[in-house]
C-alpha positions as semicolon CSV with decimal commas, in nm:
position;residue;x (nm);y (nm);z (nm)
1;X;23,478;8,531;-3,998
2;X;23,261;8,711;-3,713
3;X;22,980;8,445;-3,831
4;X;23,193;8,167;-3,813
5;X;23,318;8,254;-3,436
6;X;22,979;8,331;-3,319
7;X;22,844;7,978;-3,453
8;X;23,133;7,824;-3,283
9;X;23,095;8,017;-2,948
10;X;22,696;7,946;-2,960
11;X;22,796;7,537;-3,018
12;X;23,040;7,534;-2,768
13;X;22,810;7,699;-2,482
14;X;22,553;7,470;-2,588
15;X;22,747;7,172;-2,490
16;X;22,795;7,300;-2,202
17;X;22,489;7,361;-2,097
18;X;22,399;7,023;-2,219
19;X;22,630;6,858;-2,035
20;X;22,550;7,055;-1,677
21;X;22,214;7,049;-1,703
22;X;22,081;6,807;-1,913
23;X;22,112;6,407;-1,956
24;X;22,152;6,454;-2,322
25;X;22,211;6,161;-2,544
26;X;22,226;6,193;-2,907
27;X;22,172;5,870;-3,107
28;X;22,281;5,815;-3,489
29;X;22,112;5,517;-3,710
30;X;22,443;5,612;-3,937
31;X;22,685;5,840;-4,031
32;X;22,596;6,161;-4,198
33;X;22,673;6,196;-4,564
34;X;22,939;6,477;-4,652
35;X;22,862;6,811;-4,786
36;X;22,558;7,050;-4,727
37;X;22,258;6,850;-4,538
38;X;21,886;6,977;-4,444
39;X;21,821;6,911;-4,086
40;X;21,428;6,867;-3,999
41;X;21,293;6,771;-3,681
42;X;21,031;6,785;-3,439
43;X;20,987;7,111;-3,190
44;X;20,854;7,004;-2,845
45;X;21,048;7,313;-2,698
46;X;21,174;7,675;-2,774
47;X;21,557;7,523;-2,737
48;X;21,533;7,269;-3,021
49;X;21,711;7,546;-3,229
50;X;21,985;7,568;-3,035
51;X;22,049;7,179;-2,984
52;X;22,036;7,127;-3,320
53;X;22,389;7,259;-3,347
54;X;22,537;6,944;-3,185
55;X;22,477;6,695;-3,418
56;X;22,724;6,776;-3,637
57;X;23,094;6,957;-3,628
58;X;22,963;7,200;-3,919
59;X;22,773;7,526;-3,852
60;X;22,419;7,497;-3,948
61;X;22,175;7,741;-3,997
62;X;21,832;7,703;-3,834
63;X;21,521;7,903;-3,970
64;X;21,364;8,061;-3,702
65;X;21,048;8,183;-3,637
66;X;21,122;8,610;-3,698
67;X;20,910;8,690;-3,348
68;X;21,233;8,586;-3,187
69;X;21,423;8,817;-3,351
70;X;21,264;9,049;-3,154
71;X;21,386;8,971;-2,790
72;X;21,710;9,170;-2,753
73;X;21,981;8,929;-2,691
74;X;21,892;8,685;-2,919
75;X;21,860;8,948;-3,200
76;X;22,200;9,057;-3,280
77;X;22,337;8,667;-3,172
78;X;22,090;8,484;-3,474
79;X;22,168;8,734;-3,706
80;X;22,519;8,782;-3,641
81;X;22,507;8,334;-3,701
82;X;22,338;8,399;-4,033
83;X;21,996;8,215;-3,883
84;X;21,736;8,252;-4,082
85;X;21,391;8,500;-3,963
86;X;21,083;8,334;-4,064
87;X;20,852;8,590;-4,155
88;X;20,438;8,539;-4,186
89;X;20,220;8,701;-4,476
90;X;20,201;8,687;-4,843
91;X;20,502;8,554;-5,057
92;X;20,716;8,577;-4,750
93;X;20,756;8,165;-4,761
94;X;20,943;8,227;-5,107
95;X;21,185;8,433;-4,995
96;X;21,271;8,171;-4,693
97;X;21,273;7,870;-4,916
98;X;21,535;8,040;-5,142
99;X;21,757;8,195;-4,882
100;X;21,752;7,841;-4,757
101;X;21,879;7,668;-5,092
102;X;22,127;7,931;-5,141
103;X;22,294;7,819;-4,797
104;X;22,294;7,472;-4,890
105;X;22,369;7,532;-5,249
106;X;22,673;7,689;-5,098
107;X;22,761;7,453;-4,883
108;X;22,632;7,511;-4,585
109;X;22,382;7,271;-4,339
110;X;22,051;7,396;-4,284
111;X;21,807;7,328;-4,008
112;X;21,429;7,307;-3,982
113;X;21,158;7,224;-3,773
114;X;20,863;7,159;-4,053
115;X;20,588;7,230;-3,827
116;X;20,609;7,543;-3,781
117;X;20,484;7,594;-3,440
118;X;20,549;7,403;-3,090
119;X;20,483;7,095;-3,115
120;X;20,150;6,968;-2,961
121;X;20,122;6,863;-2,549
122;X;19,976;6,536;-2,505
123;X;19,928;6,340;-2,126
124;X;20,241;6,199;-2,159
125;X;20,460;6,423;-2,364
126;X;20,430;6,580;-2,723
127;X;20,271;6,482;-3,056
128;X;20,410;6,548;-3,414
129;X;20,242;6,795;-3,659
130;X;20,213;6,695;-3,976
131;X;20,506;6,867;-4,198
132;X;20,426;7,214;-4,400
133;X;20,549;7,205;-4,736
134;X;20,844;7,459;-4,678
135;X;21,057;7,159;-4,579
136;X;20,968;6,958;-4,876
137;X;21,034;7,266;-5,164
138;X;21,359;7,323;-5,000
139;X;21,402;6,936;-5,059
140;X;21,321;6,930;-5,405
141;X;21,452;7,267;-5,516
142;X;21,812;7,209;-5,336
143;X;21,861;6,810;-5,428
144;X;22,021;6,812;-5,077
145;X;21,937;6,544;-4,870
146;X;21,705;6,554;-4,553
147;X;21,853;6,443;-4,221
148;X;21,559;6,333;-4,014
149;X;21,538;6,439;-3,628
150;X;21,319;6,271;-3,392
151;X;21,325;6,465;-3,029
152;X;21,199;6,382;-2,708
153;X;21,225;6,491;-2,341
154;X;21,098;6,460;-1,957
155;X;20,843;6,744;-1,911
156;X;20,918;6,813;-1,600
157;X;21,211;6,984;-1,712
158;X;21,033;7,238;-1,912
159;X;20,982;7,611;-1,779
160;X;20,713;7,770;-1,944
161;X;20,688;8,141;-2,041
162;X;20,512;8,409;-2,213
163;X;20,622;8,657;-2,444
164;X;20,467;8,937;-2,638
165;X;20,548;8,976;-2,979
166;X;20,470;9,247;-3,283
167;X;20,204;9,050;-3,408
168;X;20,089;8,813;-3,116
169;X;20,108;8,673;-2,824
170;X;20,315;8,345;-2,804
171;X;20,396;8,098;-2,485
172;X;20,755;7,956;-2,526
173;X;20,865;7,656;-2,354
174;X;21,306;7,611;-2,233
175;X;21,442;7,286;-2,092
176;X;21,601;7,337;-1,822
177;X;21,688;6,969;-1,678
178;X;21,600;6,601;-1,721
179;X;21,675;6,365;-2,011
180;X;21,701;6,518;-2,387
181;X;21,678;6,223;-2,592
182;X;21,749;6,307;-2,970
183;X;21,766;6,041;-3,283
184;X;21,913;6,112;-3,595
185;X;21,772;5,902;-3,890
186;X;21,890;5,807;-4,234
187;X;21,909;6,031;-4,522
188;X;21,642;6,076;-4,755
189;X;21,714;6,185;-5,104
190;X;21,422;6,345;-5,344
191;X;21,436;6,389;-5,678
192;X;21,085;6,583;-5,825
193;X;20,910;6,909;-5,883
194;X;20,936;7,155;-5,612
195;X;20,609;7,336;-5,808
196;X;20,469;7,015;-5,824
197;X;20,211;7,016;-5,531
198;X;20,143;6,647;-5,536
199;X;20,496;6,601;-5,546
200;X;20,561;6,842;-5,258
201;X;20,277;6,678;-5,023
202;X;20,449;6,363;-5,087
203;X;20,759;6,508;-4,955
204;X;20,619;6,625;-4,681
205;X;20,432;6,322;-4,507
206;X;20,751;6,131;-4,561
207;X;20,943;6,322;-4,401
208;X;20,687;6,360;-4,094
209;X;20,651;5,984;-4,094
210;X;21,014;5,966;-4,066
211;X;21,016;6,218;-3,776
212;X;20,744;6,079;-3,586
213;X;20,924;5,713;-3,614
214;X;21,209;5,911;-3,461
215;X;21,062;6,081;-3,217
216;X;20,876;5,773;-3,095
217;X;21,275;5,572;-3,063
218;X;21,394;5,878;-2,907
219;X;21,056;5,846;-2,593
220;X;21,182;5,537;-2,582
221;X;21,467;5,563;-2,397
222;X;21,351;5,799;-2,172
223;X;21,368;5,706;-1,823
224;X;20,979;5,651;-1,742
225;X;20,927;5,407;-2,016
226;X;21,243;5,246;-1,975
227;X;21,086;5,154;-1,669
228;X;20,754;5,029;-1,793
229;X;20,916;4,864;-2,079
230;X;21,154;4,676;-1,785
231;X;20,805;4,606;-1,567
232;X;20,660;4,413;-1,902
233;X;20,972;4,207;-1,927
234;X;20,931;4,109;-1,566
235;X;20,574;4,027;-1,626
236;X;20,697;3,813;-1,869
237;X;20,952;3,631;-1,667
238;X;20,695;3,560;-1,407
239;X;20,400;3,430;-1,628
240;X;20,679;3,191;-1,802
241;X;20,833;3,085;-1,500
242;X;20,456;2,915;-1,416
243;X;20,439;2,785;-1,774
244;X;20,230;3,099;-1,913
């Protein structure tokens, strides 16, 4: 019960925020199918997690990286939501992977980010990393199907800052304004080996294909290539208006 009101109250401030803050528009190709879904998308910023939330009107829980578990007031919050620490070192990934297909063989959505870090900075915004196989054995292993996310945002929104952690030093990165442009894609289904590695690399580059197609609609309809895309078209009223 205490889980349940503490997803709810997290969802509800994140809407919120959202809508005070952000210009947030959230984009579905089609309907979600019913019962327990794996969400994996891209993870330009440290708030991804929390976003994730509003894509559906179930709870989902989001594995998250376990340094974060160390800052005080997100602590007792992730853990009291049933969020799922992602811990480094030896046969750790195992014990993730199947605390993830309990939840969804329970039920329950689950959310991922398969790249397992920040998402690259390029000039104009950020890259994809190519998928680590956690996402695609939690595929295979659960028979759930994989929602794919594709996220992108204005940079200038972004605040930047550094935290020290057990093990390392890490820079996180919060939006804080600007447009939040998310696309959810179509379900994929697999049906394979989850000890098959073939099998499992397979998985994996679909799924990043799938989120970097995303992720590229979702830049899209930002606001500065709205406006180059809406300079080309004018280009090309000119140049036909002389018979070009």
């Amino acid at each position: 019960m205490k889980e349940e009101i503490l997803i709810k109250a997290g969802k509800f401030l994140m809407g919120t925020y959202a809508r005070s803050f952000l210009k947030m528009q959230i984009k579905k190709l089609e309907d979600l199918p019913l019962g327990a879904k794996l969400f994996a998308g891209n993870h330009p910023t440290t708030s991804d997690p929390f976003f994730l939330s509003l894509l559906t009107n179930q709870p989902v829980r989001i594995l998250v990286t376990a340094n974060v578990f160390e800052i005080p007031v997100f602590r007792e919050y992730l853990l009291g939501c049933g969020h799922i620490p992602v811990t480094r070192g030896k046969g750790k990934g195992k014990e993730v992977i199947d605390r993830a297909v309990e939840y969804l063989d329970q039920g329950k959505n689950v959310g991922i980010f398969p790249e397992g870090s920040l998402s690259p900075e390029t000039s104009h915004g950020y890259g994809v990393l190519p998928a680590r196989s956690g996402v695609a054995r939690i595929a295979l292993q659960s028979g759930k199907p994989v929602i794919p996310v594709g996220i992108a945002l204005e940079k200038h929104g972004i605040r930047s800052r550094e935290y020290q952690f057990s093990d390392r030093d890490a820079v996180s990165r919060w939006v804080t304004k600007g447009a939040y442009e998310i696309t959810v894609g179509s379900p994929i289904f697999f049906d394979g080996d989850p000890e098959s590695e073939a099998e499992v690399a397979a998985a994996a580059d679909l799924i990043t294909t799938e989120i970097r197609k995303l992720a590229s609609i979702s830049e899209s309809r930002l606001p500065q290539f709205r406006v180059k895309w809406n300079s080309m078209l004018s280009y090309r009223e000119i140049f036909s208006t002389f018979g070009g």
